[in-house]
PDB file of C-alpha atoms in Angstrom:
ATOM      1  CA  UNK A  27      78.433  52.905 159.978  1.00 60.00           C
ATOM      2  CA  UNK A  28      77.467  55.502 157.348  1.00 70.00           C
ATOM      3  CA  UNK A  29      80.933  55.975 155.833  1.00 92.00           C
ATOM      4  CA  UNK A  30      81.452  59.409 154.292  1.00 95.00           C
ATOM      5  CA  UNK A  31      78.392  61.647 154.322  1.00 96.00           C
ATOM      6  CA  UNK A  32      78.093  64.945 152.474  1.00 97.00           C
ATOM      7  CA  UNK A  33      75.472  67.609 153.006  1.00 97.00           C
ATOM      8  CA  UNK A  34      73.732  69.121 151.186  1.00 97.00           C
ATOM      9  CA  UNK A  35      73.298  66.976 148.084  1.00 96.00           C
ATOM     10  CA  UNK A  36      72.227  69.855 145.880  1.00 96.00           C
ATOM     11  CA  UNK A  37      72.444  73.609 146.160  1.00 96.00           C
ATOM     12  CA  UNK A  38      71.820  76.609 143.957  1.00 97.00           C
ATOM     13  CA  UNK A  39      73.512  79.891 144.831  1.00 96.00           C
ATOM     14  CA  UNK A  40      73.531  83.347 143.397  1.00 97.00           C
ATOM     15  CA  UNK A  41      76.850  84.988 142.575  1.00 97.00           C
ATOM     16  CA  UNK A  42      78.338  86.496 145.704  1.00 97.00           C
ATOM     17  CA  UNK A  43      76.486  84.297 148.175  1.00 97.00           C
ATOM     18  CA  UNK A  44      78.344  82.178 150.669  1.00 96.00           C
ATOM     19  CA  UNK A  45      77.834  78.614 151.820  1.00 95.00           C
ATOM     20  CA  UNK A  46      79.469  75.756 153.649  1.00 97.00           C
ATOM     21  CA  UNK A  47      79.599  72.140 152.534  1.00 97.00           C
ATOM     22  CA  UNK A  48      79.856  69.570 155.282  1.00 97.00           C
ATOM     23  CA  UNK A  49      81.695  66.280 155.090  1.00 97.00           C
ATOM     24  CA  UNK A  50      81.356  63.838 157.965  1.00 97.00           C
ATOM     25  CA  UNK A  51      82.987  60.427 158.362  1.00 96.00           C
ATOM     26  CA  UNK A  52      82.397  57.897 161.101  1.00 94.00           C
ATOM     27  CA  UNK A  53      85.353  55.638 160.329  1.00 92.00           C
ATOM     28  CA  UNK A  54      87.891  57.418 162.509  1.00 92.00           C
ATOM     29  CA  UNK A  55      89.918  58.355 159.438  1.00 93.00           C
ATOM     30  CA  UNK A  56      92.867  60.687 159.810  1.00 91.00           C
ATOM     31  CA  UNK A  57      93.017  62.084 156.314  1.00 93.00           C
ATOM     32  CA  UNK A  58      90.253  63.992 154.578  1.00 95.00           C
ATOM     33  CA  UNK A  59      90.083  65.623 151.152  1.00 96.00           C
ATOM     34  CA  UNK A  60      87.877  67.925 149.098  1.00 97.00           C
ATOM     35  CA  UNK A  61      87.747  67.552 145.304  1.00 97.00           C
ATOM     36  CA  UNK A  62      85.775  69.206 142.573  1.00 97.00           C
ATOM     37  CA  UNK A  63      84.727  67.390 139.426  1.00 96.00           C
ATOM     38  CA  UNK A  64      84.078  69.227 136.194  1.00 94.00           C
ATOM     39  CA  UNK A  65      83.162  67.685 132.833  1.00 86.00           C
ATOM     40  CA  UNK A  66      86.202  66.429 130.957  1.00 79.00           C
ATOM     41  CA  UNK A  67      88.608  67.366 133.750  1.00 81.00           C
ATOM     42  CA  UNK A  68      88.473  64.522 136.210  1.00 87.00           C
ATOM     43  CA  UNK A  69      88.694  65.270 139.912  1.00 95.00           C
ATOM     44  CA  UNK A  70      90.934  68.041 141.192  1.00 95.00           C
ATOM     45  CA  UNK A  71      92.069  68.422 144.781  1.00 95.00           C
ATOM     46  CA  UNK A  72      90.949  71.650 146.463  1.00 96.00           C
ATOM     47  CA  UNK A  73      92.159  71.271 150.060  1.00 96.00           C
ATOM     48  CA  UNK A  74      93.026  68.427 152.342  1.00 94.00           C
ATOM     49  CA  UNK A  75      93.675  67.655 155.998  1.00 94.00           C
ATOM     50  CA  UNK A  76      96.047  65.195 157.632  1.00 91.00           C
ATOM     51  CA  UNK A  77      94.413  65.427 161.029  1.00 91.00           C
ATOM     52  CA  UNK A  78      92.234  67.406 163.378  1.00 94.00           C
ATOM     53  CA  UNK A  79      93.171  71.070 163.365  1.00 94.00           C
ATOM     54  CA  UNK A  80      95.287  70.868 160.209  1.00 93.00           C
ATOM     55  CA  UNK A  81      94.542  71.908 156.630  1.00 95.00           C
ATOM     56  CA  UNK A  82      96.584  72.359 153.476  1.00 93.00           C
ATOM     57  CA  UNK A  83      96.088  73.597 149.922  1.00 93.00           C
ATOM     58  CA  UNK A  84      95.626  71.278 147.009  1.00 92.00           C
ATOM     59  CA  UNK A  85      95.735  71.904 143.281  1.00 91.00           C
ATOM     60  CA  UNK A  86      92.861  74.423 143.002  1.00 95.00           C
ATOM     61  CA  UNK A  87      92.408  76.167 146.397  1.00 96.00           C
ATOM     62  CA  UNK A  88      91.533  79.701 145.288  1.00 96.00           C
ATOM     63  CA  UNK A  89      88.078  80.868 146.345  1.00 96.00           C
ATOM     64  CA  UNK A  90      87.684  78.154 148.993  1.00 97.00           C
ATOM     65  CA  UNK A  91      88.440  77.822 152.676  1.00 97.00           C
ATOM     66  CA  UNK A  92      88.339  74.764 154.894  1.00 97.00           C
ATOM     67  CA  UNK A  93      88.300  73.852 158.539  1.00 97.00           C
ATOM     68  CA  UNK A  94      88.778  70.643 160.490  1.00 97.00           C
ATOM     69  CA  UNK A  95      87.852  71.464 164.067  1.00 95.00           C
ATOM     70  CA  UNK A  96      86.769  67.895 164.761  1.00 95.00           C
ATOM     71  CA  UNK A  97      88.402  64.758 163.404  1.00 95.00           C
ATOM     72  CA  UNK A  98      85.187  63.473 161.889  1.00 96.00           C
ATOM     73  CA  UNK A  99      84.202  66.683 160.074  1.00 97.00           C
ATOM     74  CA  UNK A 100      85.788  68.584 157.209  1.00 98.00           C
ATOM     75  CA  UNK A 101      84.054  71.766 156.091  1.00 98.00           C
ATOM     76  CA  UNK A 102      84.459  73.480 152.728  1.00 98.00           C
ATOM     77  CA  UNK A 103      83.467  77.131 152.545  1.00 97.00           C
ATOM     78  CA  UNK A 104      82.764  79.435 149.649  1.00 96.00           C
ATOM     79  CA  UNK A 105      82.869  83.018 150.871  1.00 92.00           C
ATOM     80  CA  UNK A 106      81.674  84.686 147.662  1.00 96.00           C
ATOM     81  CA  UNK A 107      80.454  82.172 145.113  1.00 96.00           C
ATOM     82  CA  UNK A 108      81.263  82.615 141.441  1.00 97.00           C
ATOM     83  CA  UNK A 109      79.795  80.864 138.378  1.00 96.00           C
ATOM     84  CA  UNK A 110      83.200  79.198 137.864  1.00 96.00           C
ATOM     85  CA  UNK A 111      82.565  77.293 141.092  1.00 97.00           C
ATOM     86  CA  UNK A 112      79.626  75.465 139.581  1.00 97.00           C
ATOM     87  CA  UNK A 113      80.721  71.870 139.948  1.00 97.00           C
ATOM     88  CA  UNK A 114      80.204  68.591 141.718  1.00 97.00           C
ATOM     89  CA  UNK A 115      82.122  68.486 144.987  1.00 98.00           C
ATOM     90  CA  UNK A 116      83.355  65.243 146.489  1.00 97.00           C
ATOM     91  CA  UNK A 117      84.765  64.663 149.904  1.00 97.00           C
ATOM     92  CA  UNK A 118      86.983  61.681 150.636  1.00 96.00           C
ATOM     93  CA  UNK A 119      88.722  60.211 153.640  1.00 95.00           C
ATOM     94  CA  UNK A 120      91.395  57.627 154.223  1.00 92.00           C
ATOM     95  CA  UNK A 121      92.393  55.614 157.277  1.00 86.00           C
ATOM     96  CA  UNK A 122      95.707  55.454 159.057  1.00 79.00           C
ATOM     97  CA  UNK A 123      97.912  52.414 158.833  1.00 78.00           C
ATOM     98  CA  UNK A 124      98.167  49.904 156.053  1.00 73.00           C
ATOM     99  CA  UNK A 125      95.239  51.194 154.011  1.00 78.00           C
ATOM    100  CA  UNK A 126      96.199  54.848 154.244  1.00 78.00           C
ATOM    101  CA  UNK A 127      96.449  55.140 150.475  1.00 82.00           C
ATOM    102  CA  UNK A 128      92.808  54.196 149.907  1.00 88.00           C
ATOM    103  CA  UNK A 129      90.349  57.053 149.686  1.00 92.00           C
ATOM    104  CA  UNK A 130      86.655  56.556 150.351  1.00 93.00           C
ATOM    105  CA  UNK A 131      84.366  59.052 148.662  1.00 95.00           C
ATOM    106  CA  UNK A 132      81.116  60.641 149.708  1.00 96.00           C
ATOM    107  CA  UNK A 133      78.120  60.811 147.372  1.00 96.00           C
ATOM    108  CA  UNK A 134      78.892  64.343 146.237  1.00 96.00           C
ATOM    109  CA  UNK A 135      77.296  67.785 146.347  1.00 97.00           C
ATOM    110  CA  UNK A 136      76.064  69.305 143.116  1.00 96.00           C
ATOM    111  CA  UNK A 137      76.454  73.073 143.280  1.00 97.00           C
ATOM    112  CA  UNK A 138      75.194  75.576 140.739  1.00 97.00           C
ATOM    113  CA  UNK A 139      76.154  79.235 140.951  1.00 97.00           C
ATOM    114  CA  UNK A 140      73.977  81.547 138.881  1.00 96.00           C
TER     115      UNK A 140
ATOM    116  CA  UNK B  30     103.482  68.894 140.249  1.00 83.00           C
ATOM    117  CA  UNK B  31     102.188  65.595 138.973  1.00 88.00           C
ATOM    118  CA  UNK B  32     100.405  65.390 135.617  1.00 93.00           C
ATOM    119  CA  UNK B  33      98.380  62.356 134.564  1.00 96.00           C
ATOM    120  CA  UNK B  34      97.200  61.776 131.022  1.00 96.00           C
ATOM    121  CA  UNK B  35      94.573  59.174 130.233  1.00 97.00           C
ATOM    122  CA  UNK B  36      93.538  57.575 126.933  1.00 97.00           C
ATOM    123  CA  UNK B  37      91.191  56.995 125.302  1.00 97.00           C
ATOM    124  CA  UNK B  38      88.495  59.393 126.444  1.00 96.00           C
ATOM    125  CA  UNK B  39      85.784  57.055 125.159  1.00 97.00           C
ATOM    126  CA  UNK B  40      85.885  53.327 124.516  1.00 98.00           C
ATOM    127  CA  UNK B  41      83.179  51.118 123.101  1.00 98.00           C
ATOM    128  CA  UNK B  42      83.509  47.331 123.165  1.00 97.00           C
ATOM    129  CA  UNK B  43      81.276  44.366 122.553  1.00 97.00           C
ATOM    130  CA  UNK B  44      80.192  42.298 125.527  1.00 97.00           C
ATOM    131  CA  UNK B  45      82.785  39.636 126.201  1.00 97.00           C
ATOM    132  CA  UNK B  46      85.635  41.566 124.620  1.00 97.00           C
ATOM    133  CA  UNK B  47      88.549  43.055 126.536  1.00 98.00           C
ATOM    134  CA  UNK B  48      89.035  46.741 127.301  1.00 98.00           C
ATOM    135  CA  UNK B  49      92.314  48.517 127.924  1.00 98.00           C
ATOM    136  CA  UNK B  50      92.740  52.018 129.316  1.00 98.00           C
ATOM    137  CA  UNK B  51      96.158  53.647 129.488  1.00 98.00           C
ATOM    138  CA  UNK B  52      97.623  56.381 131.666  1.00 98.00           C
ATOM    139  CA  UNK B  53     100.959  58.134 131.825  1.00 98.00           C
ATOM    140  CA  UNK B  54     102.325  60.164 134.698  1.00 97.00           C
ATOM    141  CA  UNK B  55     105.068  62.750 134.936  1.00 96.00           C
ATOM    142  CA  UNK B  56     106.521  62.526 138.453  1.00 93.00           C
ATOM    143  CA  UNK B  57     108.897  59.598 138.760  1.00 92.00           C
ATOM    144  CA  UNK B  58     108.561  59.786 142.549  1.00 91.00           C
ATOM    145  CA  UNK B  59     104.878  58.780 142.462  1.00 92.00           C
ATOM    146  CA  UNK B  60     104.399  55.447 144.180  1.00 91.00           C
ATOM    147  CA  UNK B  61     100.688  54.715 144.263  1.00 92.00           C
ATOM    148  CA  UNK B  62      98.348  54.238 141.294  1.00 95.00           C
ATOM    149  CA  UNK B  63      94.646  53.581 141.892  1.00 95.00           C
ATOM    150  CA  UNK B  64      91.814  53.120 139.442  1.00 97.00           C
ATOM    151  CA  UNK B  65      88.329  54.361 140.211  1.00 96.00           C
ATOM    152  CA  UNK B  66      85.029  53.483 138.580  1.00 97.00           C
ATOM    153  CA  UNK B  67      82.250  56.044 138.550  1.00 96.00           C
ATOM    154  CA  UNK B  68      78.759  55.218 137.409  1.00 95.00           C
ATOM    155  CA  UNK B  69      76.492  58.020 136.262  1.00 92.00           C
ATOM    156  CA  UNK B  70      75.539  60.259 139.171  1.00 90.00           C
ATOM    157  CA  UNK B  71      77.444  58.127 141.679  1.00 93.00           C
ATOM    158  CA  UNK B  72      80.609  58.492 143.709  1.00 94.00           C
ATOM    159  CA  UNK B  73      83.980  57.231 142.492  1.00 94.00           C
ATOM    160  CA  UNK B  74      84.755  53.770 143.831  1.00 94.00           C
ATOM    161  CA  UNK B  75      88.163  52.164 144.011  1.00 94.00           C
ATOM    162  CA  UNK B  76      88.338  49.020 141.890  1.00 96.00           C
ATOM    163  CA  UNK B  77      92.024  48.204 141.956  1.00 96.00           C
ATOM    164  CA  UNK B  78      95.319  49.830 142.870  1.00 94.00           C
ATOM    165  CA  UNK B  79      99.002  49.125 142.486  1.00 93.00           C
ATOM    166  CA  UNK B  80     102.097  50.287 144.297  1.00 90.00           C
ATOM    167  CA  UNK B  81     105.368  51.144 142.634  1.00 85.00           C
ATOM    168  CA  UNK B  82     107.141  48.036 143.893  1.00 85.00           C
ATOM    169  CA  UNK B  83     104.770  45.786 141.932  1.00 83.00           C
ATOM    170  CA  UNK B  84     104.563  45.350 138.159  1.00 91.00           C
ATOM    171  CA  UNK B  85     101.170  43.746 137.867  1.00 94.00           C
ATOM    172  CA  UNK B  86      98.121  43.050 139.991  1.00 95.00           C
ATOM    173  CA  UNK B  87      94.998  41.107 139.157  1.00 96.00           C
ATOM    174  CA  UNK B  88      91.572  40.821 140.729  1.00 94.00           C
ATOM    175  CA  UNK B  89      89.221  38.490 138.872  1.00 96.00           C
ATOM    176  CA  UNK B  90      88.458  40.168 135.513  1.00 97.00           C
ATOM    177  CA  UNK B  91      90.439  43.303 136.290  1.00 98.00           C
ATOM    178  CA  UNK B  92      94.188  43.754 136.106  1.00 98.00           C
ATOM    179  CA  UNK B  93      96.565  46.676 136.296  1.00 98.00           C
ATOM    180  CA  UNK B  94     100.103  46.822 134.945  1.00 97.00           C
ATOM    181  CA  UNK B  95     102.772  49.366 135.804  1.00 96.00           C
ATOM    182  CA  UNK B  96     105.894  50.273 133.863  1.00 95.00           C
ATOM    183  CA  UNK B  97     107.927  52.578 136.106  1.00 93.00           C
ATOM    184  CA  UNK B  98     110.637  53.153 133.537  1.00 94.00           C
ATOM    185  CA  UNK B  99     108.191  54.418 130.959  1.00 95.00           C
ATOM    186  CA  UNK B 100     105.950  56.000 133.611  1.00 96.00           C
ATOM    187  CA  UNK B 101     102.770  54.458 132.401  1.00 95.00           C
ATOM    188  CA  UNK B 102     100.158  52.109 133.800  1.00 97.00           C
ATOM    189  CA  UNK B 103      97.145  50.413 132.302  1.00 98.00           C
ATOM    190  CA  UNK B 104      93.817  48.937 133.317  1.00 98.00           C
ATOM    191  CA  UNK B 105      92.726  45.722 131.646  1.00 98.00           C
ATOM    192  CA  UNK B 106      89.175  44.428 131.869  1.00 98.00           C
ATOM    193  CA  UNK B 107      88.519  41.008 130.390  1.00 97.00           C
ATOM    194  CA  UNK B 108      85.188  39.407 129.467  1.00 97.00           C
ATOM    195  CA  UNK B 109      83.437  42.746 129.682  1.00 98.00           C
ATOM    196  CA  UNK B 110      79.830  42.878 130.844  1.00 97.00           C
ATOM    197  CA  UNK B 111      77.163  45.597 130.505  1.00 96.00           C
ATOM    198  CA  UNK B 112      77.609  46.492 134.176  1.00 96.00           C
ATOM    199  CA  UNK B 113      81.207  47.466 133.412  1.00 97.00           C
ATOM    200  CA  UNK B 114      79.840  50.495 131.544  1.00 98.00           C
ATOM    201  CA  UNK B 115      80.987  53.567 133.492  1.00 97.00           C
ATOM    202  CA  UNK B 116      83.652  56.246 133.588  1.00 97.00           C
ATOM    203  CA  UNK B 117      87.047  55.009 134.740  1.00 98.00           C
ATOM    204  CA  UNK B 118      89.654  57.291 136.260  1.00 97.00           C
ATOM    205  CA  UNK B 119      93.305  56.585 136.839  1.00 97.00           C
ATOM    206  CA  UNK B 120      95.280  58.507 139.415  1.00 96.00           C
ATOM    207  CA  UNK B 121      98.813  58.834 140.716  1.00 95.00           C
ATOM    208  CA  UNK B 122     100.245  60.019 143.993  1.00 90.00           C
ATOM    209  CA  UNK B 123     103.212  60.108 146.254  1.00 82.00           C
ATOM    210  CA  UNK B 124     102.070  59.203 149.708  1.00 73.00           C
ATOM    211  CA  UNK B 125     103.964  60.983 152.442  1.00 70.00           C
ATOM    212  CA  UNK B 126     103.205  61.833 156.028  1.00 67.00           C
ATOM    213  CA  UNK B 127     101.485  64.838 154.543  1.00 66.00           C
ATOM    214  CA  UNK B 128      98.695  62.790 153.013  1.00 72.00           C
ATOM    215  CA  UNK B 129      97.869  61.097 149.733  1.00 79.00           C
ATOM    216  CA  UNK B 130      97.328  63.830 147.179  1.00 86.00           C
ATOM    217  CA  UNK B 131      95.849  62.081 144.186  1.00 92.00           C
ATOM    218  CA  UNK B 132      96.208  63.550 140.714  1.00 93.00           C
ATOM    219  CA  UNK B 133      93.510  62.158 138.462  1.00 95.00           C
ATOM    220  CA  UNK B 134      93.373  61.559 134.764  1.00 96.00           C
ATOM    221  CA  UNK B 135      90.494  63.016 132.798  1.00 96.00           C
ATOM    222  CA  UNK B 136      88.536  59.771 132.636  1.00 96.00           C
ATOM    223  CA  UNK B 137      87.503  57.150 130.090  1.00 97.00           C
ATOM    224  CA  UNK B 138      83.847  56.556 129.264  1.00 97.00           C
ATOM    225  CA  UNK B 139      83.561  52.808 128.719  1.00 98.00           C
ATOM    226  CA  UNK B 140      80.484  51.488 126.984  1.00 98.00           C
ATOM    227  CA  UNK B 141      79.900  47.770 126.764  1.00 97.00           C
ATOM    228  CA  UNK B 142      77.453  46.959 124.018  1.00 95.00           C
ATOM    229  CA  UNK B 143      75.291  43.862 123.856  1.00 90.00           C
TER     230      UNK B 143
END
């Protein structure tokens, strides 16, 4: 049981390049979330999903797209990276039922856009 | 939307002393208030949470209090130890069938000095 796994751990992009961040969970969780963390600003919700095939916008969705084709995977895409997207990205998931409020975080992806 | 303010941004205490971190929230409908601890370069980890129908919750050296009328909640750490040094984040959310969209505070850097 690996929990929430994010790949890659580090990435450097040039402005205008695209990439996809992968989040995988093996806990059969229904809900999945993507956050970004910038110095002095805490974590901010980018997009989230309440189940396979569903996605919704969070607080800061512009410049990102997501997909949840399989329950265990939640992908975050940057179509044309900008320096403002330099950040640490965290994925989280939460189970159904009594513990649905609790979010379990992945180890993060550190992205630099030059 | 929800807005969470957290104070102080940095806190230095002597080992064995108590530490208190305070948060206020804006949306009176919020019903879930977790606290996360994040060590340098690590993922956020849930340390304690409280629901809106409870005024106080304690887990060993950690306690959280909630004042719904004033819309503020606090984290209390007693008998602090060097391993308590980390960044602490409060968050607030209204859990619905549409997921648990956490709004985080900006974090408190706690340093426990020997």
